[in-house]
Tab-separated table of C-alpha atoms in Angstrom:
chain	number	residue	atom	x	y	z
A	1	UNK	CA	-37.557	60.247	-19.154
A	2	UNK	CA	-36.994	58.245	-15.977
A	3	UNK	CA	-35.913	54.695	-16.455
A	4	UNK	CA	-36.523	52.283	-13.580
A	5	UNK	CA	-33.848	49.989	-12.261
A	6	UNK	CA	-36.128	47.089	-13.238
A	7	UNK	CA	-36.080	48.205	-16.842
A	8	UNK	CA	-32.289	48.573	-16.822
A	9	UNK	CA	-31.847	45.107	-15.340
A	10	UNK	CA	-34.153	43.563	-17.939
A	11	UNK	CA	-32.063	45.283	-20.695
A	12	UNK	CA	-28.831	43.826	-19.495
A	13	UNK	CA	-30.141	40.233	-18.875
A	14	UNK	CA	-29.724	38.320	-22.114
A	15	UNK	CA	-32.341	36.034	-23.571
A	16	UNK	CA	-31.723	32.273	-23.174
A	17	UNK	CA	-32.426	29.391	-25.535
A	18	UNK	CA	-32.364	25.657	-25.129
A	19	UNK	CA	-29.206	23.958	-26.497
A	20	UNK	CA	-29.941	21.040	-28.865
A	21	UNK	CA	-28.591	17.585	-28.057
A	22	UNK	CA	-25.706	16.319	-30.129
A	23	UNK	CA	-25.805	12.554	-30.034
A	24	UNK	CA	-27.954	10.187	-32.053
A	25	UNK	CA	-29.538	8.759	-28.900
A	26	UNK	CA	-30.395	12.166	-27.508
A	27	UNK	CA	-34.043	12.291	-28.635
A	28	UNK	CA	-35.328	9.711	-26.190
A	29	UNK	CA	-33.302	10.910	-23.281
A	30	UNK	CA	-34.336	14.528	-23.928
A	31	UNK	CA	-37.958	13.468	-23.930
A	32	UNK	CA	-37.533	11.824	-20.547
A	33	UNK	CA	-35.626	14.831	-19.276
A	34	UNK	CA	-38.381	17.205	-20.573
A	35	UNK	CA	-40.911	15.182	-18.625
A	36	UNK	CA	-38.889	15.652	-15.423
A	37	UNK	CA	-38.615	19.423	-16.121
A	38	UNK	CA	-42.338	19.708	-16.598
A	39	UNK	CA	-43.009	17.753	-13.390
A	40	UNK	CA	-40.537	19.829	-11.439
A	41	UNK	CA	-41.751	23.171	-12.776
A	42	UNK	CA	-45.122	22.474	-11.226
A	43	UNK	CA	-43.531	22.172	-7.828
A	44	UNK	CA	-40.779	24.798	-7.698
A	45	UNK	CA	-41.372	27.683	-5.298
A	46	UNK	CA	-42.886	30.704	-7.111
A	47	UNK	CA	-42.861	33.303	-4.396
A	48	UNK	CA	-44.558	36.689	-4.339
A	49	UNK	CA	-44.100	39.956	-2.428
A	50	UNK	CA	-45.451	40.013	1.103
A	51	UNK	CA	-48.520	42.068	1.781
A	52	UNK	CA	-48.874	44.487	4.679
A	53	UNK	CA	-51.519	47.208	5.158
A	54	UNK	CA	-49.897	50.369	6.311
A	55	UNK	CA	-52.205	52.985	7.927
A	56	UNK	CA	-53.643	55.545	5.567
A	57	UNK	CA	-54.096	59.150	6.728
A	58	UNK	CA	-55.365	62.011	4.662
A	59	UNK	CA	-53.097	64.371	6.589
A	60	UNK	CA	-49.955	63.924	8.601
A	61	UNK	CA	-48.398	66.585	10.705
A	62	UNK	CA	-44.868	67.491	9.721
A	63	UNK	CA	-42.187	67.739	12.373
A	64	UNK	CA	-38.870	69.587	11.782
A	65	UNK	CA	-35.716	69.593	13.857
A	66	UNK	CA	-32.565	71.713	13.597
A	67	UNK	CA	-29.759	70.420	11.395
A	68	UNK	CA	-26.097	70.144	12.411
A	69	UNK	CA	-23.784	73.084	11.823
A	70	UNK	CA	-20.796	70.747	11.193
A	71	UNK	CA	-19.747	67.106	11.349
A	72	UNK	CA	-19.217	67.179	15.135
A	73	UNK	CA	-22.443	68.945	15.959
A	74	UNK	CA	-24.422	66.121	17.526
A	75	UNK	CA	-28.201	66.496	17.250
A	76	UNK	CA	-29.083	63.049	18.742
A	77	UNK	CA	-31.316	64.605	21.437
A	78	UNK	CA	-33.231	66.669	18.865
A	79	UNK	CA	-33.584	63.659	16.590
A	80	UNK	CA	-35.112	61.596	19.399
A	81	UNK	CA	-37.427	64.382	20.399
A	82	UNK	CA	-38.527	64.791	16.816
A	83	UNK	CA	-39.164	61.065	16.521
A	84	UNK	CA	-41.368	61.114	19.632
A	85	UNK	CA	-43.322	64.174	18.375
A	86	UNK	CA	-43.949	62.618	14.944
A	87	UNK	CA	-44.927	59.191	16.417
A	88	UNK	CA	-48.519	58.040	16.132
A	89	UNK	CA	-49.357	59.474	12.731
A	90	UNK	CA	-46.799	62.169	11.859
A	91	UNK	CA	-43.777	62.711	9.603
A	92	UNK	CA	-40.293	63.672	10.713
A	93	UNK	CA	-38.877	65.816	7.845
A	94	UNK	CA	-35.092	65.772	7.335
A	95	UNK	CA	-34.621	68.411	4.742
A	96	UNK	CA	-32.638	68.306	1.463
A	97	UNK	CA	-29.195	69.836	1.671
A	98	UNK	CA	-28.958	69.488	5.448
A	99	UNK	CA	-26.905	67.264	7.594
A	100	UNK	CA	-28.023	65.552	10.763
A	101	UNK	CA	-25.120	64.209	12.896
A	102	UNK	CA	-25.836	61.295	15.324
A	103	UNK	CA	-23.200	60.780	18.008
A	104	UNK	CA	-25.193	58.854	20.688
A	105	UNK	CA	-26.883	55.462	20.624
A	106	UNK	CA	-30.674	55.681	20.168
A	107	UNK	CA	-33.318	53.235	21.123
A	108	UNK	CA	-36.217	53.708	18.647
A	109	UNK	CA	-38.143	50.530	19.336
A	110	UNK	CA	-41.307	52.291	20.565
A	111	UNK	CA	-42.545	53.431	17.166
A	112	UNK	CA	-46.142	53.305	15.880
A	113	UNK	CA	-47.311	54.697	12.587
A	114	UNK	CA	-44.516	57.067	11.688
A	115	UNK	CA	-42.990	58.410	8.475
A	116	UNK	CA	-39.423	59.678	8.102
A	117	UNK	CA	-39.043	61.887	5.041
A	118	UNK	CA	-35.315	61.589	4.506
A	119	UNK	CA	-34.027	64.037	1.868
A	120	UNK	CA	-30.990	65.223	3.749
A	121	UNK	CA	-28.070	63.221	5.260
A	122	UNK	CA	-27.930	61.387	8.495
A	123	UNK	CA	-24.224	61.058	9.453
A	124	UNK	CA	-22.843	59.011	12.339
A	125	UNK	CA	-19.767	60.230	14.140
A	126	UNK	CA	-16.591	58.131	13.771
A	127	UNK	CA	-15.791	58.194	17.486
A	128	UNK	CA	-14.778	54.539	17.599
A	129	UNK	CA	-14.065	54.498	21.358
A	130	UNK	CA	-17.558	55.837	22.122
A	131	UNK	CA	-19.423	53.466	19.854
A	132	UNK	CA	-17.512	50.378	21.032
A	133	UNK	CA	-18.567	51.193	24.565
A	134	UNK	CA	-22.044	52.574	23.816
A	135	UNK	CA	-24.149	50.449	21.467
A	136	UNK	CA	-26.856	47.826	21.188
A	137	UNK	CA	-25.411	44.241	21.226
A	138	UNK	CA	-26.766	41.115	19.685
A	139	UNK	CA	-25.095	37.756	20.381
A	140	UNK	CA	-25.299	36.521	16.783
A	141	UNK	CA	-21.725	36.943	15.536
A	142	UNK	CA	-21.223	39.544	18.270
A	143	UNK	CA	-23.119	42.208	16.398
A	144	UNK	CA	-23.492	45.795	17.513
A	145	UNK	CA	-25.413	48.788	16.115
A	146	UNK	CA	-25.614	52.533	16.480
A	147	UNK	CA	-29.406	52.505	16.970
A	148	UNK	CA	-32.272	50.127	16.734
A	149	UNK	CA	-35.702	50.731	15.239
A	150	UNK	CA	-38.814	48.763	16.143
A	151	UNK	CA	-42.562	48.909	16.594
A	152	UNK	CA	-45.309	48.980	13.973
A	153	UNK	CA	-45.793	50.731	10.629
A	154	UNK	CA	-42.543	52.547	10.064
A	155	UNK	CA	-41.890	54.215	6.663
A	156	UNK	CA	-38.551	55.758	5.754
A	157	UNK	CA	-38.557	57.345	2.302
A	158	UNK	CA	-36.901	60.067	0.256
A	159	UNK	CA	-33.758	60.844	-1.773
A	160	UNK	CA	-31.358	61.355	1.135
A	161	UNK	CA	-28.842	59.024	2.768
A	162	UNK	CA	-27.739	57.341	5.931
A	163	UNK	CA	-23.935	57.536	6.188
A	164	UNK	CA	-21.952	55.314	8.555
A	165	UNK	CA	-18.709	57.331	8.225
A	166	UNK	CA	-16.940	54.024	7.742
A	167	UNK	CA	-13.450	55.006	6.755
A	168	UNK	CA	-12.073	55.155	10.287
A	169	UNK	CA	-13.589	51.680	10.928
A	170	UNK	CA	-12.083	50.238	7.704
A	171	UNK	CA	-8.633	51.547	8.820
A	172	UNK	CA	-8.989	50.231	12.347
A	173	UNK	CA	-10.180	46.771	11.237
A	174	UNK	CA	-7.761	46.360	8.338
A	175	UNK	CA	-6.220	43.171	9.752
A	176	UNK	CA	-9.285	41.831	11.594
A	177	UNK	CA	-11.745	39.025	10.885
A	178	UNK	CA	-15.358	39.052	12.061
A	179	UNK	CA	-15.400	35.269	12.798
A	180	UNK	CA	-12.236	35.409	14.887
A	181	UNK	CA	-13.457	34.281	18.361
A	182	UNK	CA	-10.881	36.575	19.901
A	183	UNK	CA	-11.925	39.631	17.969
A	184	UNK	CA	-12.760	42.570	20.262
A	185	UNK	CA	-12.965	45.220	17.555
A	186	UNK	CA	-16.716	45.244	17.097
A	187	UNK	CA	-18.173	47.420	14.360
A	188	UNK	CA	-21.774	48.691	14.187
A	189	UNK	CA	-24.358	47.863	11.546
A	190	UNK	CA	-25.768	50.920	9.844
A	191	UNK	CA	-29.445	50.128	10.235
A	192	UNK	CA	-31.008	47.675	12.627
A	193	UNK	CA	-34.627	46.772	13.103
A	194	UNK	CA	-35.702	44.744	16.187
A	195	UNK	CA	-39.265	43.495	16.732
A	196	UNK	CA	-40.590	45.538	13.887
A	197	UNK	CA	-43.826	44.775	12.046
A	198	UNK	CA	-44.391	46.744	8.879
A	199	UNK	CA	-41.265	48.545	7.879
A	200	UNK	CA	-40.847	50.165	4.488
A	201	UNK	CA	-37.622	51.782	3.251
A	202	UNK	CA	-37.747	53.430	-0.187
A	203	UNK	CA	-35.569	55.580	-2.380
A	204	UNK	CA	-32.721	56.314	0.032
A	205	UNK	CA	-28.944	55.642	-0.102
A	206	UNK	CA	-27.087	53.773	2.569
A	207	UNK	CA	-23.422	54.597	2.448
A	208	UNK	CA	-20.110	53.449	4.080
A	209	UNK	CA	-21.406	51.240	6.875
A	210	UNK	CA	-18.691	50.115	9.292
A	211	UNK	CA	-20.041	46.559	9.034
A	212	UNK	CA	-23.386	45.162	7.778
A	213	UNK	CA	-25.640	47.788	6.168
A	214	UNK	CA	-28.946	46.275	7.407
A	215	UNK	CA	-29.438	43.792	10.288
A	216	UNK	CA	-33.086	42.752	10.638
A	217	UNK	CA	-33.951	40.862	13.845
A	218	UNK	CA	-37.194	39.146	14.943
A	219	UNK	CA	-39.220	41.205	12.587
A	220	UNK	CA	-42.067	40.751	10.079
A	221	UNK	CA	-43.219	42.301	6.829
A	222	UNK	CA	-40.173	44.276	5.787
A	223	UNK	CA	-39.881	46.116	2.443
A	224	UNK	CA	-37.023	47.754	0.575
A	225	UNK	CA	-37.496	49.350	-2.793
A	226	UNK	CA	-35.252	51.495	-4.995
A	227	UNK	CA	-32.386	51.774	-2.518
A	228	UNK	CA	-28.691	52.306	-3.215
A	229	UNK	CA	-26.161	50.633	-0.912
A	230	UNK	CA	-22.467	51.494	-1.265
A	231	UNK	CA	-19.298	50.966	0.821
A	232	UNK	CA	-16.098	52.425	-0.576
A	233	UNK	CA	-12.654	53.119	0.901
A	234	UNK	CA	-10.375	55.952	-0.027
A	235	UNK	CA	-7.258	53.862	0.611
A	236	UNK	CA	-6.072	50.246	0.587
A	237	UNK	CA	-8.040	49.382	3.742
A	238	UNK	CA	-11.211	47.986	2.133
A	239	UNK	CA	-14.549	47.624	3.841
A	240	UNK	CA	-15.075	44.143	5.379
A	241	UNK	CA	-18.278	42.265	6.152
A	242	UNK	CA	-20.271	45.045	4.506
A	243	UNK	CA	-23.270	42.735	3.746
A	244	UNK	CA	-26.255	44.687	2.485
A	245	UNK	CA	-29.093	42.708	4.143
A	246	UNK	CA	-28.662	40.207	6.977
A	247	UNK	CA	-31.670	38.635	8.611
A	248	UNK	CA	-32.257	36.801	11.844
A	249	UNK	CA	-35.714	35.394	12.875
A	250	UNK	CA	-37.497	37.330	10.096
A	251	UNK	CA	-40.724	36.317	8.392
A	252	UNK	CA	-41.676	38.258	5.252
A	253	UNK	CA	-38.984	40.364	3.478
A	254	UNK	CA	-39.311	41.983	0.080
A	255	UNK	CA	-36.331	43.694	-1.651
A	256	UNK	CA	-36.877	45.131	-5.147
A	257	UNK	CA	-35.364	47.443	-7.760
A	258	UNK	CA	-32.171	48.155	-5.810
A	259	UNK	CA	-28.437	48.613	-6.504
A	260	UNK	CA	-25.522	47.418	-4.467
A	261	UNK	CA	-21.816	48.228	-4.752
A	262	UNK	CA	-20.020	46.703	-1.722
A	263	UNK	CA	-17.426	44.031	-0.851
A	264	UNK	CA	-19.424	41.284	0.825
A	265	UNK	CA	-22.861	39.605	0.404
A	266	UNK	CA	-25.335	41.437	-1.701
A	267	UNK	CA	-27.896	39.639	0.322
A	268	UNK	CA	-27.466	37.096	3.158
A	269	UNK	CA	-30.334	35.341	4.839
A	270	UNK	CA	-29.186	34.210	8.286
A	271	UNK	CA	-30.949	31.749	10.724
A	272	UNK	CA	-34.735	31.432	10.765
A	273	UNK	CA	-35.636	33.571	7.838
A	274	UNK	CA	-38.770	32.682	5.847
A	275	UNK	CA	-40.814	34.162	2.973
A	276	UNK	CA	-38.221	36.137	1.121
A	277	UNK	CA	-38.928	37.860	-2.174
A	278	UNK	CA	-35.977	39.411	-4.101
A	279	UNK	CA	-36.442	40.959	-7.556
A	280	UNK	CA	-34.495	43.262	-9.882
A	281	UNK	CA	-31.139	43.584	-8.019
A	282	UNK	CA	-27.943	44.927	-9.549
A	283	UNK	CA	-24.896	43.783	-7.490
A	284	UNK	CA	-21.303	44.788	-8.135
A	285	UNK	CA	-18.199	43.575	-6.344
A	286	UNK	CA	-20.095	41.392	-3.858
A	287	UNK	CA	-20.005	37.911	-2.458
A	288	UNK	CA	-23.292	36.955	-4.060
A	289	UNK	CA	-26.925	36.504	-3.193
A	290	UNK	CA	-26.571	34.036	-0.379
A	291	UNK	CA	-28.719	31.733	1.635
A	292	UNK	CA	-26.823	31.399	4.906
A	293	UNK	CA	-24.593	30.810	6.430
A	294	UNK	CA	-26.529	28.696	8.972
A	295	UNK	CA	-25.657	25.922	11.351
A	296	UNK	CA	-22.951	27.860	13.089
A	297	UNK	CA	-23.924	27.390	16.750
A	298	UNK	CA	-23.726	24.000	18.515
A	299	UNK	CA	-27.079	22.213	19.022
A	300	UNK	CA	-29.106	25.074	17.518
A	301	UNK	CA	-31.650	24.465	14.763
A	302	UNK	CA	-31.647	27.031	11.951
A	303	UNK	CA	-34.070	27.389	9.073
A	304	UNK	CA	-34.290	29.269	5.725
A	305	UNK	CA	-37.422	28.543	3.872
A	306	UNK	CA	-39.646	29.860	1.036
A	307	UNK	CA	-37.330	32.089	-0.972
A	308	UNK	CA	-37.911	33.495	-4.472
A	309	UNK	CA	-35.088	35.390	-6.197
A	310	UNK	CA	-35.616	36.743	-9.717
A	311	UNK	CA	-33.746	38.980	-12.249
A	312	UNK	CA	-30.384	39.482	-10.646
A	313	UNK	CA	-27.348	41.050	-12.363
A	314	UNK	CA	-24.082	39.999	-10.666
A	315	UNK	CA	-20.911	41.706	-11.704
A	316	UNK	CA	-17.259	41.371	-10.583
A	317	UNK	CA	-18.120	39.113	-7.718
A	318	UNK	CA	-16.761	36.243	-5.673
A	319	UNK	CA	-20.014	34.305	-5.892
A	320	UNK	CA	-23.294	34.547	-7.785
A	321	UNK	CA	-26.008	32.364	-6.350
A	322	UNK	CA	-24.691	30.785	-3.156
A	323	UNK	CA	-26.093	28.530	-0.414
A	324	UNK	CA	-23.799	27.912	2.510
A	325	UNK	CA	-23.825	25.991	5.802
A	326	UNK	CA	-21.298	25.339	8.498
A	327	UNK	CA	-19.422	22.102	9.103
A	328	UNK	CA	-17.084	21.189	11.968
A	329	UNK	CA	-16.984	19.470	15.337
A	330	UNK	CA	-19.369	21.839	17.140
A	331	UNK	CA	-22.172	22.910	14.895
A	332	UNK	CA	-25.900	23.193	14.649
A	333	UNK	CA	-28.453	21.612	12.309
A	334	UNK	CA	-31.511	22.535	10.358
A	335	UNK	CA	-32.712	23.008	6.772
A	336	UNK	CA	-32.696	25.219	3.709
A	337	UNK	CA	-35.890	24.452	1.746
A	338	UNK	CA	-37.957	25.859	-1.127
A	339	UNK	CA	-35.475	28.282	-2.717
A	340	UNK	CA	-35.722	29.443	-6.348
A	341	UNK	CA	-33.186	31.462	-8.275
A	342	UNK	CA	-34.479	32.585	-11.646
A	343	UNK	CA	-33.070	34.810	-14.439
A	344	UNK	CA	-29.654	35.274	-13.047
A	345	UNK	CA	-27.015	37.020	-15.173
A	346	UNK	CA	-23.240	36.934	-14.197
A	347	UNK	CA	-20.144	38.590	-15.549
A	348	UNK	CA	-16.620	38.116	-14.051
A	349	UNK	CA	-17.892	36.000	-11.193
A	350	UNK	CA	-15.525	33.401	-9.573
A	351	UNK	CA	-18.227	30.992	-8.391
A	352	UNK	CA	-21.336	31.717	-10.486
A	353	UNK	CA	-23.499	29.091	-8.839
A	354	UNK	CA	-22.379	27.325	-5.670
A	355	UNK	CA	-24.020	25.191	-3.039
A	356	UNK	CA	-21.611	24.259	-0.244
A	357	UNK	CA	-21.912	22.607	3.131
A	358	UNK	CA	-18.363	23.319	4.082
A	359	UNK	CA	-18.517	27.041	4.713
A	360	UNK	CA	-15.675	28.446	6.746
A	361	UNK	CA	-14.217	24.912	7.106
A	362	UNK	CA	-11.281	23.325	5.387
A	363	UNK	CA	-11.761	20.104	3.405
A	364	UNK	CA	-10.127	17.873	5.985
A	365	UNK	CA	-12.239	19.189	8.877
A	366	UNK	CA	-15.390	19.123	6.749
A	367	UNK	CA	-14.783	15.468	5.852
A	368	UNK	CA	-14.350	14.564	9.542
A	369	UNK	CA	-17.391	16.643	10.728
A	370	UNK	CA	-19.815	17.212	7.856
A	371	UNK	CA	-22.699	19.601	7.929
A	372	UNK	CA	-26.015	18.645	9.475
A	373	UNK	CA	-28.168	21.072	7.538
A	374	UNK	CA	-30.572	19.544	5.030
A	375	UNK	CA	-30.968	21.053	1.559
A	376	UNK	CA	-34.264	20.396	-0.347
A	377	UNK	CA	-36.228	21.809	-3.236
A	378	UNK	CA	-33.581	24.201	-4.488
A	379	UNK	CA	-34.177	25.372	-8.056
A	380	UNK	CA	-31.873	27.308	-10.466
A	381	UNK	CA	-33.604	28.499	-13.652
A	382	UNK	CA	-32.177	30.481	-16.559
A	383	UNK	CA	-28.614	31.339	-15.636
A	384	UNK	CA	-26.390	33.040	-18.154
A	385	UNK	CA	-23.222	35.027	-18.564
A	386	UNK	CA	-19.515	34.578	-18.012
A	387	UNK	CA	-17.390	33.414	-14.970
A	388	UNK	CA	-14.100	35.031	-14.133
A	389	UNK	CA	-12.040	31.903	-14.926
A	390	UNK	CA	-10.772	31.689	-11.381
A	391	UNK	CA	-12.271	28.174	-11.173
A	392	UNK	CA	-11.162	27.333	-14.688
A	393	UNK	CA	-14.026	25.855	-16.679
A	394	UNK	CA	-16.046	25.085	-13.618
A	395	UNK	CA	-19.138	27.289	-13.592
A	396	UNK	CA	-21.503	25.542	-11.092
A	397	UNK	CA	-20.627	23.505	-8.016
A	398	UNK	CA	-22.909	21.508	-5.733
A	399	UNK	CA	-21.145	19.867	-2.847
A	400	UNK	CA	-23.471	18.165	-0.325
A	401	UNK	CA	-22.779	16.630	3.031
A	402	UNK	CA	-23.023	12.885	3.762
A	403	UNK	CA	-24.554	13.825	7.197
A	404	UNK	CA	-27.567	15.629	5.670
A	405	UNK	CA	-30.258	15.230	3.152
A	406	UNK	CA	-29.569	16.974	-0.194
A	407	UNK	CA	-32.493	16.258	-2.506
A	408	UNK	CA	-34.597	17.879	-5.253
A	409	UNK	CA	-31.717	20.080	-6.362
A	410	UNK	CA	-32.727	21.126	-9.900
A	411	UNK	CA	-31.189	23.218	-12.709
A	412	UNK	CA	-32.584	24.278	-16.071
A	413	UNK	CA	-31.221	26.484	-18.835
A	414	UNK	CA	-27.800	26.980	-17.259
A	415	UNK	CA	-25.744	28.801	-19.943
A	416	UNK	CA	-22.729	30.080	-18.094
A	417	UNK	CA	-19.369	30.211	-19.899
A	418	UNK	CA	-15.785	30.717	-18.817
A	419	UNK	CA	-12.934	32.740	-20.332
A	420	UNK	CA	-10.799	29.731	-19.578
A	421	UNK	CA	-12.444	27.823	-22.461
A	422	UNK	CA	-15.084	25.330	-23.330
A	423	UNK	CA	-16.884	23.192	-22.416
A	424	UNK	CA	-18.156	24.581	-19.058
A	425	UNK	CA	-18.243	21.954	-16.324
A	426	UNK	CA	-20.672	21.453	-13.461
A	427	UNK	CA	-19.732	19.375	-10.394
A	428	UNK	CA	-22.098	17.675	-8.009
A	429	UNK	CA	-21.366	15.395	-5.057
A	430	UNK	CA	-23.755	13.854	-2.522
A	431	UNK	CA	-26.952	14.899	-4.229
A	432	UNK	CA	-29.886	12.510	-4.194
A	433	UNK	CA	-31.443	12.167	-7.668
A	434	UNK	CA	-30.930	13.838	-11.079
A	435	UNK	CA	-30.175	17.664	-10.939
A	436	UNK	CA	-31.538	18.190	-14.452
A	437	UNK	CA	-28.255	18.884	-16.280
A	438	UNK	CA	-25.037	16.963	-16.767
A	439	UNK	CA	-22.626	17.075	-13.831
A	440	UNK	CA	-19.451	15.229	-12.776
A	441	UNK	CA	-17.925	14.342	-9.395
A	442	UNK	CA	-15.630	16.964	-7.897
A	443	UNK	CA	-12.738	14.465	-7.896
A	444	UNK	CA	-13.309	13.272	-11.474
A	445	UNK	CA	-10.869	13.596	-14.346
A	446	UNK	CA	-13.234	16.036	-15.969
A	447	UNK	CA	-13.369	18.269	-12.959
A	448	UNK	CA	-9.589	18.180	-12.462
A	449	UNK	CA	-9.062	18.983	-16.170
A	450	UNK	CA	-11.508	21.920	-15.856
A	451	UNK	CA	-9.664	23.330	-12.823
A	452	UNK	CA	-6.327	22.965	-14.657
A	453	UNK	CA	-7.434	25.765	-16.967
A	454	UNK	CA	-7.690	28.300	-14.081
A	455	UNK	CA	-6.810	31.813	-15.007
A	456	UNK	CA	-6.120	34.885	-12.805
A	457	UNK	CA	-9.378	36.641	-12.612
A	458	UNK	CA	-8.525	39.693	-10.647
A	459	UNK	CA	-11.962	39.576	-9.005
A	460	UNK	CA	-12.735	39.574	-5.300
């Protein structure tokens, strides 16, 4: 019997119950609080998958190309020819048990109604010198890619994989940092879509990307379902910046029933991403399901809006649910609005729930030059599980900027515990209004006491 990822995730997500109040005066305050919950529940963003009508054809011609005879047998020219032949209504078939080596950059932005039946393996060469001199460049964080896909109605499906051959890149970038302004060691994303409308990726594996696994740019109506994304090293040089999904100027993205085992963001919406639907994700060893970072570039307005995230299992992670914006002397501005996290389970997670407007900035610099990105209508519903204890008894942290609006931040049924002991503590600074649960200031005695119980988590 085949068991879906959705079923597995539902099995591991524990049921939650409301905790009774303990003081004699609690009845009246709980009544008032219940009223606020009811009022808020009517307003929180309840997203749904985007809809796109892909063309239906009773028959599609199948196109086959030769496979590679070894890992240096580059069939880039044959792959491009096959794509062109299958375009406008056909299917390029990449057969099970066969390997297709790509060693040249490919511009695939001309596509129209094409299917890729990927049951074999696409493998990129690890010729670092070639790829650093021959790639497609995007100025956002100096991003490069092996190839770029674009056009209309593109379907990639099957049980095969796209493999970035990342080990040589992990070794070469062992001491590098992607946000270092002097970094010249650029690493390609594994899959990039540019100006695509209607892109569906289903069933495949994406393995060992040199950098981000998916970079989606200026695109609309994108779907991922039942995909596995992994990045693993065979030595001490771990993958870096191996985000699974990064978006830039994207409207309409649905990711469902997928598994992630990497060392950076399980999901990371970047500037100007709207209408996101995430459901049934299993993330191990990641930096969380993140909104942002945004506000990085001086004078530029960034937006993330209308996001619904449901049924997430987050294991052995640095963060769980995270929203992050830049601060500093030369930054941008904008907003993160209408975001809902619902049914979120954590285990061994350093920061299970964190909203921060000091991303990539130390406390002193952040205090001098706070973020200018507004946060509004952010909802966290039904969180459960166990932190790592790296933050002691702190399990949720909301730190807002004095330079920006931070309002309608709401939490309900937050039942996260810590191996460092009880009670769990939530901190909140700079938020306008009641967040729905008890919280204390980050510099309070309760917060300092909670941090004093910090234990070595051994997580990322």
